[in-house]
Short mmCIF file of C-alpha atoms in Angstrom, two decimals:
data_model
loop_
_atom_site.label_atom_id
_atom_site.label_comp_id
_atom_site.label_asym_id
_atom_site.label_seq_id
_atom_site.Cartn_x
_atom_site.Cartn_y
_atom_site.Cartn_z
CA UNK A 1431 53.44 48.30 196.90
CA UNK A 1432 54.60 45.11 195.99
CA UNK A 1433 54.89 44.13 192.42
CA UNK A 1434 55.20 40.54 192.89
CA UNK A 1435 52.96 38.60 195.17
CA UNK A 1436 52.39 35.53 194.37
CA UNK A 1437 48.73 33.94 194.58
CA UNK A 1438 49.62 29.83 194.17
CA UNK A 1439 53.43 29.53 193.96
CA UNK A 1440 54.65 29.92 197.51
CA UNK A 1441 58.88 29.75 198.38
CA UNK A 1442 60.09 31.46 201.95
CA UNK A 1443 63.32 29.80 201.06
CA UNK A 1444 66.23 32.79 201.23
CA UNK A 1445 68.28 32.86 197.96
CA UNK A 1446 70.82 36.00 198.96
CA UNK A 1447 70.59 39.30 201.34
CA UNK A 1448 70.69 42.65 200.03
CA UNK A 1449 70.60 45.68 202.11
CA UNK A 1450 70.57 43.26 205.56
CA UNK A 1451 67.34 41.69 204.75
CA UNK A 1452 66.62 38.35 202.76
CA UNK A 1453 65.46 37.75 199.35
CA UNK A 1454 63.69 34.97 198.84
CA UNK A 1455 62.42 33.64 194.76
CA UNK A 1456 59.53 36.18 194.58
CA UNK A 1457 62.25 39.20 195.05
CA UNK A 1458 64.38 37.98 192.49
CA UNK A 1459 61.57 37.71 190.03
CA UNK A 1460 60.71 41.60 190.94
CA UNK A 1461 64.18 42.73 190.94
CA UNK A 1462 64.34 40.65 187.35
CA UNK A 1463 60.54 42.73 186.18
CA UNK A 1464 61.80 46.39 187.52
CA UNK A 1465 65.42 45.77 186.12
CA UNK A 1466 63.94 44.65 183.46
CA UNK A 1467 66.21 41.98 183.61
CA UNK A 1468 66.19 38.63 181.50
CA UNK A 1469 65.77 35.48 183.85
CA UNK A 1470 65.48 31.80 183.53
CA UNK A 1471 63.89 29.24 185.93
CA UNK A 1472 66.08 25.69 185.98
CA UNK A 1473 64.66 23.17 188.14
CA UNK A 1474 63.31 19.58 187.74
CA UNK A 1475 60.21 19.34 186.34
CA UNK A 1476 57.10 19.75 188.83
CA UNK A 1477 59.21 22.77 190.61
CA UNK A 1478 56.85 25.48 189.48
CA UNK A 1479 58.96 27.07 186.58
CA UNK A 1480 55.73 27.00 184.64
CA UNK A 1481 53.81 28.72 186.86
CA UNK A 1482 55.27 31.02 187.52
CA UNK A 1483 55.87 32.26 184.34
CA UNK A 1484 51.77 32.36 184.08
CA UNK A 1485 51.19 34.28 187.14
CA UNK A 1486 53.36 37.09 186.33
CA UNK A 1487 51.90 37.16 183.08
CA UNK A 1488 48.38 37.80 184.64
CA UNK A 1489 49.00 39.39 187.92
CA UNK A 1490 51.48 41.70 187.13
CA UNK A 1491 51.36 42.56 183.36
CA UNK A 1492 47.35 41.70 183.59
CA UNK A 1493 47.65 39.13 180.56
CA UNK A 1494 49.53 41.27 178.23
CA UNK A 1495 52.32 38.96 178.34
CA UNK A 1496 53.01 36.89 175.40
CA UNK A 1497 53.32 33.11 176.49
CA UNK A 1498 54.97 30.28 173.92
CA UNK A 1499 55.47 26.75 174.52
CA UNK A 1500 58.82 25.59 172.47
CA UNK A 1501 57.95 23.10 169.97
CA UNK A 1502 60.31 21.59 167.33
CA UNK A 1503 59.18 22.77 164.39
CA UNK A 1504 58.01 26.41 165.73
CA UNK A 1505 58.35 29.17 163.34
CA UNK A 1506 58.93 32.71 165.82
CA UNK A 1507 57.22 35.14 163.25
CA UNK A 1508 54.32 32.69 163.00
CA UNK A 1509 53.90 34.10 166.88
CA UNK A 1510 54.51 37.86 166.00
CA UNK A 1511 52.63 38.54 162.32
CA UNK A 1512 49.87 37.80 160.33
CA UNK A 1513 47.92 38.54 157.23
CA UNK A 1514 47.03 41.78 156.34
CA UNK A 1515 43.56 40.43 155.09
CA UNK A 1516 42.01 43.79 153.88
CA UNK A 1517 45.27 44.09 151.45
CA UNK A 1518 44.87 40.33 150.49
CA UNK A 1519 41.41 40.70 149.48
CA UNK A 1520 41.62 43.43 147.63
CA UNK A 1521 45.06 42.32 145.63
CA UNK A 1522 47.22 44.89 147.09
CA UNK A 1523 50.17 45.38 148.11
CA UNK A 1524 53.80 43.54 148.17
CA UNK A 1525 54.10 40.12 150.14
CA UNK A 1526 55.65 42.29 152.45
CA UNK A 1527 53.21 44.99 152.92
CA UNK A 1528 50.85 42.02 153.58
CA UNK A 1529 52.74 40.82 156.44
CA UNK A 1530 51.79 42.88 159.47
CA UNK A 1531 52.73 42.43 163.25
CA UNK A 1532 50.54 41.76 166.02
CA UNK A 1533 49.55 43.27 169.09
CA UNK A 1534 51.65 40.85 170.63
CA UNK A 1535 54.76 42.56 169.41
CA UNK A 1536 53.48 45.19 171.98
CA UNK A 1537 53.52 43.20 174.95
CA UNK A 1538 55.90 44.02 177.77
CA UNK A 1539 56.64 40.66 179.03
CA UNK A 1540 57.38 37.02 177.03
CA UNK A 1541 57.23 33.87 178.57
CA UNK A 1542 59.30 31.20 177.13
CA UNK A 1543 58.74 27.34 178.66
CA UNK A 1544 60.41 24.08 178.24
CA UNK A 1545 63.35 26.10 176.10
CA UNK A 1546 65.05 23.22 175.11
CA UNK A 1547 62.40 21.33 173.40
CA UNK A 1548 63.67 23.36 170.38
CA UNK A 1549 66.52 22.21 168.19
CA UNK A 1550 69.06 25.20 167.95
CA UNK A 1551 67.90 26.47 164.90
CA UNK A 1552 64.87 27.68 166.60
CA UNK A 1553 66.25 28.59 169.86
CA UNK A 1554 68.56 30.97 167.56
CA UNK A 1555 65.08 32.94 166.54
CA UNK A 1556 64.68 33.38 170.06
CA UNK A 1557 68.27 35.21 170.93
CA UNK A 1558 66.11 38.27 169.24
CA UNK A 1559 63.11 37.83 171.48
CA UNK A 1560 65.74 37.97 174.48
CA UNK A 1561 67.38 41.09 172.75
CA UNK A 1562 64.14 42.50 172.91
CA UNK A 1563 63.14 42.69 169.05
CA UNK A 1564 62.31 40.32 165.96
CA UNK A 1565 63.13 41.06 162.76
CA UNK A 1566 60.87 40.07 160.03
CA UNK A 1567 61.63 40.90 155.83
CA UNK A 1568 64.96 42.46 156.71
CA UNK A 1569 62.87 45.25 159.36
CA UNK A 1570 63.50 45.27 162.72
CA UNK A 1571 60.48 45.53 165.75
CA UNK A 1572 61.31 46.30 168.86
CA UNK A 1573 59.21 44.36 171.40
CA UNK A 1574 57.87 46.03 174.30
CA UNK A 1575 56.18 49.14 175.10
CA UNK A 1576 57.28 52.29 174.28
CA UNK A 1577 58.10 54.37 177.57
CA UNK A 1578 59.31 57.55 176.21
CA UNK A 1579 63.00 59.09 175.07
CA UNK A 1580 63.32 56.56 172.10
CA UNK A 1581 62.86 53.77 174.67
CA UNK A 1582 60.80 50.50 175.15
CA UNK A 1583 60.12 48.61 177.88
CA UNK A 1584 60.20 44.35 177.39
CA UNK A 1585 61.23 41.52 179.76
CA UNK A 1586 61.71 37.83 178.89
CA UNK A 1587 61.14 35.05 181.75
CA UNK A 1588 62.30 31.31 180.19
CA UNK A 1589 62.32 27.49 182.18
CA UNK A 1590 64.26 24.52 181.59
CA UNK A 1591 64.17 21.39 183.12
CA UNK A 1592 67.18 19.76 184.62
CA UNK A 1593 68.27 16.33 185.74
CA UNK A 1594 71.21 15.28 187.15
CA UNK A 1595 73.05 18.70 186.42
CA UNK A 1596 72.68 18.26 182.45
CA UNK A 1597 69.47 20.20 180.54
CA UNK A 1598 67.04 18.41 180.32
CA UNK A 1599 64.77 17.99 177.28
CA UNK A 1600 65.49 16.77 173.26
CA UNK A 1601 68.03 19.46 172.70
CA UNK A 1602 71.08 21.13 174.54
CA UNK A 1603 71.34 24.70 175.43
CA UNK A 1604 73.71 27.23 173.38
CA UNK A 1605 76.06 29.28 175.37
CA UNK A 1606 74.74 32.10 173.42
CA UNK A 1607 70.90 31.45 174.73
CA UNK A 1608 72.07 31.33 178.46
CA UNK A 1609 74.25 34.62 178.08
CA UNK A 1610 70.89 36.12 177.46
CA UNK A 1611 70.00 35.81 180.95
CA UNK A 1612 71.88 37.51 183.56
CA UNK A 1613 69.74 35.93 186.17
CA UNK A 1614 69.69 32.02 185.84
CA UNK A 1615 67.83 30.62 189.41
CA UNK A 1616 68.34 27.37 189.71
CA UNK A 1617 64.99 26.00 191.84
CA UNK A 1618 66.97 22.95 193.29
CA UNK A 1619 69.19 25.35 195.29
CA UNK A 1620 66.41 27.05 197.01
CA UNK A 1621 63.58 24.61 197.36
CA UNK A 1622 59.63 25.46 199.30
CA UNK A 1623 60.13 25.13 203.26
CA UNK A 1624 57.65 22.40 204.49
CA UNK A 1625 55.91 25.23 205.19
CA UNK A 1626 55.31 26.31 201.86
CA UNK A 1627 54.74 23.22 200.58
CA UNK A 1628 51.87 22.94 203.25
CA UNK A 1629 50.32 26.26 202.11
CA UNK A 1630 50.08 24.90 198.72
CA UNK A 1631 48.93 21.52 199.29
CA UNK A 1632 45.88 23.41 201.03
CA UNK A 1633 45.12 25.88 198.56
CA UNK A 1634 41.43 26.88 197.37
CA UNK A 1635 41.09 24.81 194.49
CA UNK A 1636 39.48 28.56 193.24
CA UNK A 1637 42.87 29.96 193.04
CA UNK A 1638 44.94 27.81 191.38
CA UNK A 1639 44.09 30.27 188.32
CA UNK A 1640 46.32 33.62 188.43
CA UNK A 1641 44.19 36.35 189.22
CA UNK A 1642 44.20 39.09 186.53
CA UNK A 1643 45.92 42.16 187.99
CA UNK A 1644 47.98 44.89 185.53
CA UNK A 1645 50.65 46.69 186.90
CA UNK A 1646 51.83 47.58 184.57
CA UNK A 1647 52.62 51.58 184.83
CA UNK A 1648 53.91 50.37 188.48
CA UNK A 1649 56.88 48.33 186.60
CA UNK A 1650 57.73 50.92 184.06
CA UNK A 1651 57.73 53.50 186.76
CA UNK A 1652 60.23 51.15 188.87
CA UNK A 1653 62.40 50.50 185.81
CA UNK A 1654 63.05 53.92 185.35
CA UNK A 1655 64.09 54.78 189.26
CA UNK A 1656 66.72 51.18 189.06
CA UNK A 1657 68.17 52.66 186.06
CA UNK A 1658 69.29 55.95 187.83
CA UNK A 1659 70.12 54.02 191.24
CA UNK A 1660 73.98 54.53 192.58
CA UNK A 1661 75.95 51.69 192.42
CA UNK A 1662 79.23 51.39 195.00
CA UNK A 1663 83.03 51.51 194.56
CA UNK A 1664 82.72 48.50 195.91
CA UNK A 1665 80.74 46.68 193.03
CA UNK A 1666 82.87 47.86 190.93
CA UNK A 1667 86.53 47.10 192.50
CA UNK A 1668 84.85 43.29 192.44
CA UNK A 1669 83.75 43.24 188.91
CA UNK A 1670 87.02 44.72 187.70
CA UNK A 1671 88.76 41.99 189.89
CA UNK A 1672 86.33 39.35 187.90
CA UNK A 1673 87.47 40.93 184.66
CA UNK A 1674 91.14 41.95 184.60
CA UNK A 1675 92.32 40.45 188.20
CA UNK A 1676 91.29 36.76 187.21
CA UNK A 1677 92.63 37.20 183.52
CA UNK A 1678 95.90 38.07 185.05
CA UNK A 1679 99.01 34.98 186.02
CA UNK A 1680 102.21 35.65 187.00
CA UNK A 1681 104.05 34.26 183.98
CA UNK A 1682 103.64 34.42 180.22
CA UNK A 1683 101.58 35.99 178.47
CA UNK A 1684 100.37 36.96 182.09
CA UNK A 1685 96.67 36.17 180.65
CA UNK A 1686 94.05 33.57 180.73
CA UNK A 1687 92.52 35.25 177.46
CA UNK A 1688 95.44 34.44 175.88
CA UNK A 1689 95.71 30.87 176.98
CA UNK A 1690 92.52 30.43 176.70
CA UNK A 1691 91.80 29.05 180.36
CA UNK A 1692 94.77 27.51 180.26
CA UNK A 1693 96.98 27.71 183.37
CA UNK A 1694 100.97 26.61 182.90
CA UNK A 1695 101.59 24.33 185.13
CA UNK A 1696 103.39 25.36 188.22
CA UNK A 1697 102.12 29.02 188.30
CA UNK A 1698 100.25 29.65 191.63
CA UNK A 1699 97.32 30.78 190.08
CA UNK A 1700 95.83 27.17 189.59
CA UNK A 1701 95.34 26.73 193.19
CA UNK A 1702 93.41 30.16 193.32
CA UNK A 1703 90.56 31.97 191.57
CA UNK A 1704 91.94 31.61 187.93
CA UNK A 1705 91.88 27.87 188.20
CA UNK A 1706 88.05 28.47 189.05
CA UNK A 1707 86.94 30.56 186.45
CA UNK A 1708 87.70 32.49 182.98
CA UNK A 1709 87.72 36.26 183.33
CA UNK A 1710 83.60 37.70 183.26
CA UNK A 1711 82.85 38.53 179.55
CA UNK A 1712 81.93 42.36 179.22
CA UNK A 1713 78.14 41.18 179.05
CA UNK A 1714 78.23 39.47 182.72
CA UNK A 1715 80.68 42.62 183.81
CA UNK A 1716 77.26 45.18 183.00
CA UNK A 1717 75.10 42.59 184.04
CA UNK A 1718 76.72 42.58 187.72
CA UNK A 1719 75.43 46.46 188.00
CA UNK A 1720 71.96 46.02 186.86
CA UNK A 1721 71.42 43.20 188.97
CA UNK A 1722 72.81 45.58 192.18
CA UNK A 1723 70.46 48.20 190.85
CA UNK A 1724 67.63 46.44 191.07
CA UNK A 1725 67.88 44.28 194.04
CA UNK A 1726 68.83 47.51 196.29
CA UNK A 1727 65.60 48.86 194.68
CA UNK A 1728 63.57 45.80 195.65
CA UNK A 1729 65.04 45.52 198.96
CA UNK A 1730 64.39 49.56 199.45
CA UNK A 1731 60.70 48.70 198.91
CA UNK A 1732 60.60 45.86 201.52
CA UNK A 1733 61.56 48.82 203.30
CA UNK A 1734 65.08 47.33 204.17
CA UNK A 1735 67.33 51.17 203.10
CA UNK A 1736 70.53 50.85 201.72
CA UNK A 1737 73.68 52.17 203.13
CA UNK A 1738 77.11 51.92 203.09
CA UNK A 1739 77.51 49.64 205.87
CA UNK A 1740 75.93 46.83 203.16
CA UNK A 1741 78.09 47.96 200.16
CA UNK A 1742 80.33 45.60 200.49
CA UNK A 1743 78.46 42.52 201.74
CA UNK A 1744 75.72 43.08 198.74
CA UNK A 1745 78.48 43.92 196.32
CA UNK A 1746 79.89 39.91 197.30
CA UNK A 1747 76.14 38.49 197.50
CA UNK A 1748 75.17 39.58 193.87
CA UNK A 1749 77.54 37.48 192.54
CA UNK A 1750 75.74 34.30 193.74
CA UNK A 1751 73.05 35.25 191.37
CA UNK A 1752 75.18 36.24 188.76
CA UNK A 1753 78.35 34.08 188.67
CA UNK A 1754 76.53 30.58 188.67
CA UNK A 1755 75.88 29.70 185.25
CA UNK A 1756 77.38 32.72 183.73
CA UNK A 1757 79.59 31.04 181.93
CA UNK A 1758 82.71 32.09 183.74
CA UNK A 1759 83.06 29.21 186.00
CA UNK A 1760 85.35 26.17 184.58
CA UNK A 1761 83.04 23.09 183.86
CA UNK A 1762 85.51 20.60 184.61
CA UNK A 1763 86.63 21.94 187.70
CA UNK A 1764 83.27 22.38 189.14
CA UNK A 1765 82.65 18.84 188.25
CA UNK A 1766 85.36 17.10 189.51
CA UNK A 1767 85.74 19.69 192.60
CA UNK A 1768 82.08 21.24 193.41
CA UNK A 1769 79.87 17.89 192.86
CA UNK A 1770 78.80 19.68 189.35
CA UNK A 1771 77.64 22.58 191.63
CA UNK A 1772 78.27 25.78 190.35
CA UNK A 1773 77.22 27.50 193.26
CA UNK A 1774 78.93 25.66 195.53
CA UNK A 1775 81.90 26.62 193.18
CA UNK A 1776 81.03 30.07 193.72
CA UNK A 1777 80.96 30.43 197.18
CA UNK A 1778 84.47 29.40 197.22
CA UNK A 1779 85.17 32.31 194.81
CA UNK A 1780 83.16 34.51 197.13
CA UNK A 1781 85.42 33.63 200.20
CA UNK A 1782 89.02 33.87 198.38
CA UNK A 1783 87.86 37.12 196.98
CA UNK A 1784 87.01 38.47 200.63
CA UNK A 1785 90.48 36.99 201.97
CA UNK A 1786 91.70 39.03 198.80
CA UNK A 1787 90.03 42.41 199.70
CA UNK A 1788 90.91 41.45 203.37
CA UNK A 1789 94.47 41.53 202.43
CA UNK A 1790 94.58 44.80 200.31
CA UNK A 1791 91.82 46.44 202.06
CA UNK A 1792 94.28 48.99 203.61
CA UNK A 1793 96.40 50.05 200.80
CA UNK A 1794 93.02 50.70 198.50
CA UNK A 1795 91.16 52.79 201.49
CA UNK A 1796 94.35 55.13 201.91
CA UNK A 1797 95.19 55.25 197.55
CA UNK A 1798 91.86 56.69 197.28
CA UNK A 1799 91.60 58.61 200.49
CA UNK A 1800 95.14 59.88 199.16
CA UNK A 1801 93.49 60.40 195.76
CA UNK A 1802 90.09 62.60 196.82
CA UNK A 1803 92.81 64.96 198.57
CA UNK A 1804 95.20 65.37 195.15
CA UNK A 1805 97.76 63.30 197.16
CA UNK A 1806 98.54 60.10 195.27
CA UNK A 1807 101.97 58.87 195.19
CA UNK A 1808 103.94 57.26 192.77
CA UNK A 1809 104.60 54.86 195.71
CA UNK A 1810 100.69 54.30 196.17
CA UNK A 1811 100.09 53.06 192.73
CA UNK A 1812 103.35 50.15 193.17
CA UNK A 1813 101.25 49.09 195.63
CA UNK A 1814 99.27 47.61 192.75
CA UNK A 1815 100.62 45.32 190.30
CA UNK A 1816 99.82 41.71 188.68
CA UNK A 1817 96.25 41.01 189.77
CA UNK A 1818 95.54 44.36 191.22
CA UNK A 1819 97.09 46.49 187.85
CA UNK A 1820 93.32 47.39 187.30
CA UNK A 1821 93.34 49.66 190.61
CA UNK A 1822 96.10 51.30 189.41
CA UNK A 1823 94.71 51.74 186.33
CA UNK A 1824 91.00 53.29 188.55
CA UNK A 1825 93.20 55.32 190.46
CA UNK A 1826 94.57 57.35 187.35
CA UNK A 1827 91.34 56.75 185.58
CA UNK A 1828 90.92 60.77 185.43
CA UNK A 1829 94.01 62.49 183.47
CA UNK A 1830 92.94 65.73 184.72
CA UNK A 1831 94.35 65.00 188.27
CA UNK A 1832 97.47 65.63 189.23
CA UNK A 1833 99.76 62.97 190.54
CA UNK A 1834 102.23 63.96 193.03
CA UNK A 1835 105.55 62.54 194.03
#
């Protein structure tokens, strides 16, 4: 069963392909619900962003969602507590004890539109909501509900409107805020086919209000099958080049950390992926496998089965989700070399990775064929230095192994 179906939003518009079949905008949004997966609509306004937001509140969760429009002066435990008025009446109690929280502390999904009408003050009370708990008199809730083993269930959907490639709205956007969601889909990039926009110009004016459907126990069952899904060697040789390949040039201190970004001039890194993009942070590195997990799962269900044959290729197409607006892309270099498009930006770090992986393919297939069989070399692992140290580093991850000469 579908999760996801959209009754007034309509997009046939392909964002990536995962297991040889294409995802289009209502995928993503069910790969973000099952993963339970932060994710944040950017568009212009009058995209849909909005809507969105309201129909998976009602036809998924069945209107146990909890829905704020960001306001200036907003106050985020105004939204999540109230009075104990049985305590107040009867002059009991500490100020504290007469706080209580809502039911809406208990609701699995929160909708947050038009995040940068708040000043940053505010949208800092929010980085708990995206954590997944509020804290109110020094106690911490955790928002959600509870599924069992400790654990909670919560998923926050956000929109901002953009113009011209800057935010849009009375206030900017903290870096902090965006690395909250590990899916940022920019509408723009993947606008309604004609098509769509055909469907929805000839709508029954009787629909144009979500249907109430809850499903609730379908998500949390889904959530807890992405969370156990396999994820490929080959996900992970990519992230690790994202991490420790980019952070690595071939001069010193032989690391963009250290520089800061900065690449000497001269070194033949600037002309490749490190004069792209910073090394991923450790929180876009986890975020890279979650994302896999639940996209494979989504893509399973569209009955499109993964196998190795798509490793690789949906290892290379998750990062067009998750690279974009990461963070990890240099801003100046993506403006004065990708028209401002970050995803433009990252399809050239898609292809120089592949011509990468093209190059070394060989020597990583026979180190850990050599490896399964208790056969690595000292000679193998040479094979690795500078940008590909981290293989090296994978091949001897397990000190229990022998290494043979």
């Amino acid at each position: 069963m579908k999760i996801v179906e959209f009754t007034i939003y309509k997009n046939s518009t392909p964002v990536i392909t995962m297991n040889g079949c294409e995802m289009k905008v209502e995928d993503i949004v069910e790969a973000a619900i099952v993963g339970g997966i932060n994710l944040l609509f950017v568009s212009e306004r009058g995209e849909g962003k909005t809507q969105m937001l309201k129909e998976v509140r009602d036809e998924v969760f069945g209107g146990k969602g909890t829905y704020i429009r960001v306001s200036p002066d907003m106050n985020i435990k105004d939204i999540y507590t109230a009075l104990n008025l049985e305590q107040l009446r009867e002059k009991r109690g500490t100020t504290e004890e007469i706080i209580k929280i809502t039911e809406k502390a208990r609701h699995p999904f929160t909708a947050i539109d038009e995040f940068n009408r708040a000043p940053p003050i505010v949208q800092g009370q929010l980085l708990g909501v995206l954590d997944g708990y509020i804290e109110v008199n020094g106690v911490v809730y955790n928002l959600g509900i509870d599924i069992g083993d400790g654990k909670t269930y919560h998923v926050g959907m956000a929109t901002i409107n953009l113009d011209e490639s800057k935010y849009l709205g009375t206030f900017g956007i903290d870096a902090a805020i965006l690395d909250r969601f590990p899916i940022i889909l920019d509408l723009d990039q993947f606008p309604p086919k004609p098509e769509d926009l055909i469907e929805i110009l000839y709508q029954d004016v009787g629909l144009v209000v979500p249907q109430i459907r809850d499903k609730t126990s379908k998500v949390i069952e889904a959530y807890k099958q992405v969370g156990s899904r396999y994820t490929p060697l080959e996900l992970l040789i990519i992230a690790l080049y994202l991490r420790e390949g980019v952070n690595y040039i071939s001069v010193e201190p032989y690391s963009q950390r250290k520089t800061r970004g900065r690449i000497p001039e001269g070194v033949h890194e600037s002309g490749d992926i490190q004069g792209i993009m910073f090394p991923i942070s450790i929180r876009t590195f986890k975020n890279i496998f979650q994302v896999y997990r639940a996209l494979d799962f989504v893509a399973e269900m569209r009955g499109c089965k993964s196998s190795e044959e798509y490793y690789y290729s949906n290892s290379l197409q998750i990062l067009k989700l998750v690279l974009p607006h990461s963070g990890s892309l240099k801003k100046h270099v993506v403006n004065s070399h990708y028209y401002g498009n970050p995803y433009l930006a990252t399809e050239d770090i898609i292809r120089k990775i592949k011509e990468k992986i093209e190059e070394k393919k060989y020597d990583i297939v026979e180190a850990f064929g050599k490896k399964e069989r208790g056969r690595l070399s000292k000679e193998d692992l040479k094979k690795f230095e500078g940008e590909w140290e981290f293989i090296k580093r994978l091949l001897l991850r397990r000190p229990d192994e022998s290494l043979s000469t």
